[in-house]
Amino acid sequence: MKNTAFFAILIVLIFGIIYVLKTSDNPPETGMTQTPKEYIEYVEQKKAEKRNTE
């Protein structure tokens, strides 16, 4: 009984988070499909954009 309740709450929580991320106007940027080198270049590019706007 306790395991069933735990898994039900866990599934609802996971789907809730996915729903919020998919429907938000400004979803978080992810680097899951990038290589480490591409991610580092992306971070450096974001830093440069922040410096230019300041």
Coordinates of N, CA and C in Angstrom, one line a residue:
M1 N 0.8 -1.2 0.0 CA 0.0 0.0 0.0 C 0.9 1.3 0.0
K2 N 1.9 1.3 0.8 CA 2.8 2.4 0.9 C 3.5 2.7 -0.4
N3 N 4.0 1.6 -1.0 CA 4.7 1.7 -2.3 C 3.8 2.2 -3.4
T4 N 2.6 1.8 -3.4 CA 1.7 2.2 -4.4 C 1.4 3.7 -4.3
A5 N 1.2 4.2 -3.1 CA 1.0 5.7 -2.9 C 2.3 6.5 -3.3
F6 N 3.4 5.9 -2.9 CA 4.7 6.6 -3.2 C 4.8 6.8 -4.8
F7 N 4.6 5.7 -5.5 CA 4.8 5.7 -6.9 C 3.8 6.6 -7.6
A8 N 2.6 6.6 -7.1 CA 1.5 7.4 -7.7 C 1.9 8.9 -7.5
I9 N 2.3 9.3 -6.3 CA 2.7 10.7 -6.1 C 3.9 11.0 -6.9
L10 N 4.9 10.1 -7.0 CA 6.1 10.4 -7.8 C 5.7 10.6 -9.3
I11 N 4.9 9.8 -9.8 CA 4.5 9.9 -11.2 C 3.7 11.2 -11.5
V12 N 2.8 11.6 -10.6 CA 2.1 12.8 -10.7 C 3.1 14.0 -10.6
L13 N 4.0 13.9 -9.7 CA 5.0 15.0 -9.6 C 5.9 15.2 -10.9
I14 N 6.3 14.1 -11.4 CA 7.1 14.1 -12.6 C 6.3 14.7 -13.8
F15 N 5.1 14.2 -14.0 CA 4.3 14.7 -15.1 C 3.9 16.2 -14.9
G16 N 3.8 16.6 -13.6 CA 3.5 18.0 -13.3 C 4.7 18.9 -13.7
I17 N 5.9 18.5 -13.4 CA 7.1 19.2 -13.7 C 7.2 19.3 -15.2
I18 N 7.0 18.2 -15.9 CA 7.2 18.2 -17.4 C 6.1 19.1 -18.0
Y19 N 4.9 19.1 -17.5 CA 3.8 19.9 -18.0 C 4.2 21.4 -17.8
V20 N 4.7 21.8 -16.7 CA 5.0 23.2 -16.4 C 6.2 23.6 -17.3
L21 N 7.2 22.8 -17.5 CA 8.3 23.1 -18.4 C 7.9 23.3 -19.8
K22 N 7.0 22.4 -20.3 CA 6.5 22.4 -21.7 C 5.6 23.6 -22.0
T23 N 4.8 24.0 -21.0 CA 3.8 25.1 -21.2 C 4.3 26.5 -20.8
S24 N 5.5 26.6 -20.2 CA 6.0 27.9 -19.8 C 6.4 28.7 -21.0
D25 N 6.3 30.0 -20.9 CA 6.6 31.0 -22.0 C 8.1 31.0 -22.2
N26 N 8.9 30.9 -21.1 CA 10.3 31.0 -21.2 C 11.0 29.7 -20.7
P27 N 11.0 28.6 -21.4 CA 11.5 27.3 -20.9 C 13.0 27.4 -20.7
P28 N 13.5 26.7 -19.7 CA 15.0 26.7 -19.5 C 15.7 26.2 -20.6
E29 N 16.9 26.7 -20.8 CA 17.8 26.3 -21.9 C 18.6 25.1 -21.4
T30 N 18.6 24.0 -22.2 CA 19.3 22.8 -21.8 C 20.4 22.5 -22.8
G31 N 21.4 21.9 -22.3 CA 22.6 21.6 -23.1 C 22.7 20.1 -23.2
M32 N 21.6 19.3 -23.1 CA 21.7 17.9 -23.0 C 22.3 17.3 -24.3
T33 N 22.0 17.9 -25.5 CA 22.5 17.3 -26.7 C 23.8 17.9 -27.2
Q34 N 24.4 18.7 -26.4 CA 25.7 19.3 -26.8 C 26.9 18.5 -26.2
T35 N 28.0 18.6 -26.9 CA 29.2 18.0 -26.4 C 29.8 19.0 -25.4
P36 N 30.7 18.6 -24.6 CA 31.2 19.5 -23.6 C 31.9 20.7 -24.2
K37 N 32.5 20.6 -25.3 CA 33.2 21.7 -26.0 C 32.1 22.7 -26.5
E38 N 31.0 22.2 -27.1 CA 30.0 23.1 -27.5 C 29.3 23.8 -26.3
Y39 N 29.1 23.1 -25.2 CA 28.5 23.7 -24.0 C 29.4 24.8 -23.5
I40 N 30.7 24.6 -23.4 CA 31.6 25.7 -23.0 C 31.6 26.9 -23.9
E41 N 31.5 26.6 -25.2 CA 31.4 27.7 -26.1 C 30.1 28.5 -26.0
Y42 N 29.0 27.8 -25.7 CA 27.7 28.4 -25.5 C 27.8 29.2 -24.2
V43 N 28.4 28.7 -23.1 CA 28.5 29.5 -21.9 C 29.3 30.8 -22.1
E44 N 30.4 30.7 -22.8 CA 31.2 31.8 -23.1 C 30.4 32.9 -24.0
Q45 N 29.7 32.4 -24.9 CA 28.8 33.3 -25.8 C 27.8 34.0 -24.9
K46 N 27.2 33.3 -24.0 CA 26.2 33.9 -23.1 C 26.8 35.0 -22.2
K47 N 28.0 34.7 -21.7 CA 28.8 35.7 -20.9 C 29.1 36.9 -21.7
A48 N 29.5 36.7 -23.0 CA 29.8 37.9 -23.8 C 28.5 38.7 -24.1
E49 N 27.4 38.0 -24.3 CA 26.2 38.8 -24.5 C 25.8 39.6 -23.3
K50 N 26.0 39.0 -22.1 CA 25.7 39.8 -20.9 C 26.6 41.0 -20.8
R51 N 27.9 40.8 -21.1 CA 28.8 42.0 -21.0 C 28.4 43.1 -22.0
N52 N 28.0 42.7 -23.2 CA 27.6 43.7 -24.2 C 26.3 44.4 -23.8
T53 N 25.4 43.8 -23.1 CA 24.2 44.5 -22.7 C 24.4 45.4 -21.5
E54 N 25.5 45.2 -20.7 CA 25.7 46.0 -19.5 C 26.4 47.3 -19.9

